[in-house]
Coordinates of C-alpha atoms in Angstrom, one line a residue:
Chain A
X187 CA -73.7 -58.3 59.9
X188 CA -72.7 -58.5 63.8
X189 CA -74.5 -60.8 65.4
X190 CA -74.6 -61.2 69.9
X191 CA -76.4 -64.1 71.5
X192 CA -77.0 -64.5 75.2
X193 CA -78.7 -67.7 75.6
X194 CA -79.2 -67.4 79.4
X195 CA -82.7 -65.5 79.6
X196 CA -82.3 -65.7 84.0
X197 CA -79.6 -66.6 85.8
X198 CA -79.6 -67.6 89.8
X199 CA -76.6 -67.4 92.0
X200 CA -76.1 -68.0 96.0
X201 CA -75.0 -64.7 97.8
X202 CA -70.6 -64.8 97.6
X203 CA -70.8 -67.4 94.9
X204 CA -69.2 -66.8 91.5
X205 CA -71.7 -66.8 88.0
X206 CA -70.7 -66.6 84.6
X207 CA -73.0 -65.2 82.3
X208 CA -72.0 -66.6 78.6
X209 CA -71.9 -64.5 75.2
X210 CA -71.0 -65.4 71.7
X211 CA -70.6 -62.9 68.9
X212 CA -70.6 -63.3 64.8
X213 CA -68.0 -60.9 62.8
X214 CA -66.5 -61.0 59.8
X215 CA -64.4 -57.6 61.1
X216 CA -61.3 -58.1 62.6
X217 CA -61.2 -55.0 64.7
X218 CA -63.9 -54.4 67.4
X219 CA -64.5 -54.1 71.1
X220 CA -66.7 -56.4 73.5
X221 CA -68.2 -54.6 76.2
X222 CA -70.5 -55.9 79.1
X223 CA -73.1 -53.6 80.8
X224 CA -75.3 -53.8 83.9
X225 CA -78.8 -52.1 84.0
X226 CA -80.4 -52.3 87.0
X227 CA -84.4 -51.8 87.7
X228 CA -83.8 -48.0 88.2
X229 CA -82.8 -48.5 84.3
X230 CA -79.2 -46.9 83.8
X231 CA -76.8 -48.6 81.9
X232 CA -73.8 -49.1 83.7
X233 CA -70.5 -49.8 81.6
X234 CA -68.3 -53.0 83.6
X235 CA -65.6 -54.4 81.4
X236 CA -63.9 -53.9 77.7
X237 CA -61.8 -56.4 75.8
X238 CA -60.3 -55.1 72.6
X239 CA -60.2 -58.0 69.6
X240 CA -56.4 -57.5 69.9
X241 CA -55.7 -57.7 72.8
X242 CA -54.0 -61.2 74.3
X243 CA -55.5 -61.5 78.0
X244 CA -58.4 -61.4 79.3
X245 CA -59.7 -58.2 80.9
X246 CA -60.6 -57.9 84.1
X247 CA -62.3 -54.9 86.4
X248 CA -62.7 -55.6 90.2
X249 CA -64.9 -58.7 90.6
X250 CA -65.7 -58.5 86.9
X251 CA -63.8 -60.8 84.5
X252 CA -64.0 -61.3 80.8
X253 CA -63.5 -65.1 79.7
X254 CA -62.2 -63.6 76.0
X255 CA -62.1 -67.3 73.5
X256 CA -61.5 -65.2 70.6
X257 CA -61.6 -68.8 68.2
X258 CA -64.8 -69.6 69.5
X259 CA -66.1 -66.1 69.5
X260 CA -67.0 -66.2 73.3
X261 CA -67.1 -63.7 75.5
X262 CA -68.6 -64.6 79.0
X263 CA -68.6 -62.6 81.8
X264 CA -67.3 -63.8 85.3
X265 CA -68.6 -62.2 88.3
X266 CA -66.7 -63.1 91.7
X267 CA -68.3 -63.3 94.8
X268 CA -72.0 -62.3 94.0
X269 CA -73.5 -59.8 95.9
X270 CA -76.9 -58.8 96.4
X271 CA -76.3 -55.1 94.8
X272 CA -75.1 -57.5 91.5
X273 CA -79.0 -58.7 90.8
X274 CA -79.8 -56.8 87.5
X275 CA -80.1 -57.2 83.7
X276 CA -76.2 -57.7 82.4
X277 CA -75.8 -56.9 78.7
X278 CA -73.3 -58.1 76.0
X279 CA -72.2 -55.8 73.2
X280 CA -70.0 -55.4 70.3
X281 CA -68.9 -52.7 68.7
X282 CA -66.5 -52.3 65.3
X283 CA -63.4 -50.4 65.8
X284 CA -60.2 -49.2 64.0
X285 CA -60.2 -48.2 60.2
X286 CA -63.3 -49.6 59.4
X287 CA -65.7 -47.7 57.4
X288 CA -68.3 -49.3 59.7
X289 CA -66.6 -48.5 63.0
X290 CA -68.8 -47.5 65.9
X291 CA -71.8 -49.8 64.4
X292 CA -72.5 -51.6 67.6
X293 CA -74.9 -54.8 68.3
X294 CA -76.4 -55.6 71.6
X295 CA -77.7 -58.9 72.9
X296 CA -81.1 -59.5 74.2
X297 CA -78.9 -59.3 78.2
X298 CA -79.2 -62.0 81.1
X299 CA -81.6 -61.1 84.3
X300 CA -79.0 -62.1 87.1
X301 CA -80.6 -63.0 90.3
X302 CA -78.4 -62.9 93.6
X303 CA -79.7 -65.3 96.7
X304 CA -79.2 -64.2 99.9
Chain B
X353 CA -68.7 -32.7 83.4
X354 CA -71.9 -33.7 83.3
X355 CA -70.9 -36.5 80.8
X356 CA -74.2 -37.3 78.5
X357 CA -77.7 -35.6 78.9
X358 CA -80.7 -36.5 77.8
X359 CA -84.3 -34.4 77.8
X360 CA -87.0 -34.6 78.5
X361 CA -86.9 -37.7 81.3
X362 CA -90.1 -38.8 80.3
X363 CA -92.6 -37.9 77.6
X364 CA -96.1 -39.2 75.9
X365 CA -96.8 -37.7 72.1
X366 CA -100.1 -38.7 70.4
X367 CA -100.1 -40.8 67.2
X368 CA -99.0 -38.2 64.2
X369 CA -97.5 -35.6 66.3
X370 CA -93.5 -35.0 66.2
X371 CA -90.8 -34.0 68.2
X372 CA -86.9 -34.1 69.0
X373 CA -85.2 -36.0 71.9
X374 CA -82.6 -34.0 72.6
X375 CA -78.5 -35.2 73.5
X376 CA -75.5 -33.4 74.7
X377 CA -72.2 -34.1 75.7
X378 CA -69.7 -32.4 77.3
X379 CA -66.6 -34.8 76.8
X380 CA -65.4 -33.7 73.3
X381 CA -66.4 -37.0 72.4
X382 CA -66.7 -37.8 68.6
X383 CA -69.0 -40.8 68.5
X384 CA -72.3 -40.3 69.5
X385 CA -75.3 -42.8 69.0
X386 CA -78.9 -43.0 69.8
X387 CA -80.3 -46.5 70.6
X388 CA -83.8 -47.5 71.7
X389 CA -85.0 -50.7 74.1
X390 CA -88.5 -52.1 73.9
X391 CA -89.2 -53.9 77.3
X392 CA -87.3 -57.1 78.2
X393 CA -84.9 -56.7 75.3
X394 CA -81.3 -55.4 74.2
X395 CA -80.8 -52.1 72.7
X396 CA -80.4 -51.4 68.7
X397 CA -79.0 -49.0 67.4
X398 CA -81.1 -45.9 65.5
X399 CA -78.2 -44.0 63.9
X400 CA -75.1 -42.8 65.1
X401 CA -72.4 -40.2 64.5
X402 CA -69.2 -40.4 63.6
X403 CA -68.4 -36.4 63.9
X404 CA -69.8 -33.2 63.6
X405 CA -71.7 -33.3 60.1
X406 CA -71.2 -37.3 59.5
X407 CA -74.3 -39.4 60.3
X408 CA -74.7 -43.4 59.6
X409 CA -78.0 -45.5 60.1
X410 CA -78.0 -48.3 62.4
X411 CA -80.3 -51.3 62.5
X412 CA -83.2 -49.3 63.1
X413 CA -83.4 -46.1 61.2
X414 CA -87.0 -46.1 60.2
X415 CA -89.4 -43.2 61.5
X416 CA -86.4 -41.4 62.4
X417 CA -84.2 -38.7 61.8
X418 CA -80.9 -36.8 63.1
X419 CA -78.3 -33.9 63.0
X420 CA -74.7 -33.1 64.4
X421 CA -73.9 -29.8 63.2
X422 CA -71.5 -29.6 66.6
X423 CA -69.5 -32.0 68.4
X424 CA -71.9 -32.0 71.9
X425 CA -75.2 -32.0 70.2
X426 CA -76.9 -35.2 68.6
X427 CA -81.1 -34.7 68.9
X428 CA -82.9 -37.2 67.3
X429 CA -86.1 -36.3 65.1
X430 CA -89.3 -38.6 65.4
X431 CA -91.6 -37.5 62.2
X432 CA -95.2 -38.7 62.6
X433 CA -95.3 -40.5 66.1
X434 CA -96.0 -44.0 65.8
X435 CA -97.1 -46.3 68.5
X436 CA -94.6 -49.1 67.8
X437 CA -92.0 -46.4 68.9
X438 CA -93.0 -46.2 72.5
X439 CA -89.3 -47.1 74.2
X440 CA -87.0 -46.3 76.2
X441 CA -84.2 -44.2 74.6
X442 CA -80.6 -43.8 75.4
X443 CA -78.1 -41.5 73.9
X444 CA -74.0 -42.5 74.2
X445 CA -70.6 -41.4 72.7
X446 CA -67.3 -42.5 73.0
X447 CA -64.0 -41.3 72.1
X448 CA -63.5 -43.9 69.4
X449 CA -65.2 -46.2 67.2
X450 CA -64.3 -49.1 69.5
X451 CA -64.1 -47.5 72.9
X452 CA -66.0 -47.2 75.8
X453 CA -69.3 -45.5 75.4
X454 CA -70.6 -43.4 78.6
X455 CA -74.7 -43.6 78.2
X456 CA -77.2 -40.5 79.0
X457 CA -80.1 -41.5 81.8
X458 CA -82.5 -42.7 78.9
X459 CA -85.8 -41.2 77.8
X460 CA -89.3 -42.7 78.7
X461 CA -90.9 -42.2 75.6
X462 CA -95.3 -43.3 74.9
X463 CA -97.0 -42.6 71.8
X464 CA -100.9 -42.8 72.5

């Protein structure tokens, strides 16, 4: 079973400052995707970043990194230079790809509330 | 494209009654899913699609059902309302089992 963990309930960060926001995942599979969402109040979710199991660097999307530490099973997300428009709930989430008779099973963390100071 | 849809927006069903969320999408995708978030928590997953005719459960499946007899349409089938299934619920597909999923605008949904 795939397993996500966010262990950062609320998260504060000063306006232009960076923030990670950490994730760890638990597979067995060796072929899946990490994705990171944002859902603001209004309630969308809004897709940021991917990063492939295979693939060697880190992703990266504008302001939006992903810290991929594919040993430790980490995937934290970096946000650069925090804006106010960036305070919202931020989910982790995993998904199992390629030939797997499971693939498209996904798993969702219970997501960070990111606060932006201005 | 109007990507993923979702009706009705919002909607309150009494304890017992039924009815079918409804999902379309218009990318020719061939995953689609239908999730559901409680408040202050992550989404899990309810069932999901592989292709037209191919359904799998998810962590979820209980108290609900589904269908894909084409490649744009997933609804999702609550039998017998419940009120532990007041949630929000989102539809999404993706091209593949491990790409990016494109979500519908969620459904507000109260059982009284």
């Amino acid at each position: 079973a795939q397993k996500i963990t966010q262990t950062q309930p609320g998260m504060f960060v000063q306006e232009k400052e960076a923030v990670t926001l950490d994730c760890t995942y638990d597979t067995s599979d060796q072929s899946y995707g990490l994705f990171w969402y944002k859902q603001p109040s209004s309630g969308e979710m809004i897709f940021l970043i991917y990063q492939g199991s295979y693939d060697e660097q880190n992703a990266t999307e504008g302001r939006y990194s992903l810290n991929f530490q594919k040993a430790r099973k980490s995937a934290n997300l970096v946000i650069s230079a925090s804006q106010l428009g960036d305070s919202a709930m931020y989910f982790c989430a995993m998904r199992l790809a390629g030939l797997n008779t499971n693939a498209g099973k996904s798993t969702f963390g219970d997501g960070t509330t990111l606060t932006v100071k201005p | 494209n109007a990507g993923v849809t979702q009706t009705p927006k919002f909607h309150i069903l009494k304890i017992g009654q039924s009815m079918t969320l409804q999902c379309t999408q218009d990318m020719n995708h061939n995953y689609m899913y239908w999730y559901r978030q409680d408040p202050g928590m992550g989404l899990k997953l309810i069932y999901y699609s592989v292709g037209a005719g191919i359904t799998d459960k998810g962590e979820v499946p209980n108290g609900y059902n589904v269908s894909r007899s084409t490649t744009e349409d997933f609804p999702l089938r609550l039998e017998l309302a419940a009120p532990s299934q007041t949630s929000v619920y989102f539809c999404a597909s993706s091209l593949s089992g491990g790409g990016t999923q494109y979500f519908g605008p969620g459904t507000r949904l109260t059982v009284l």
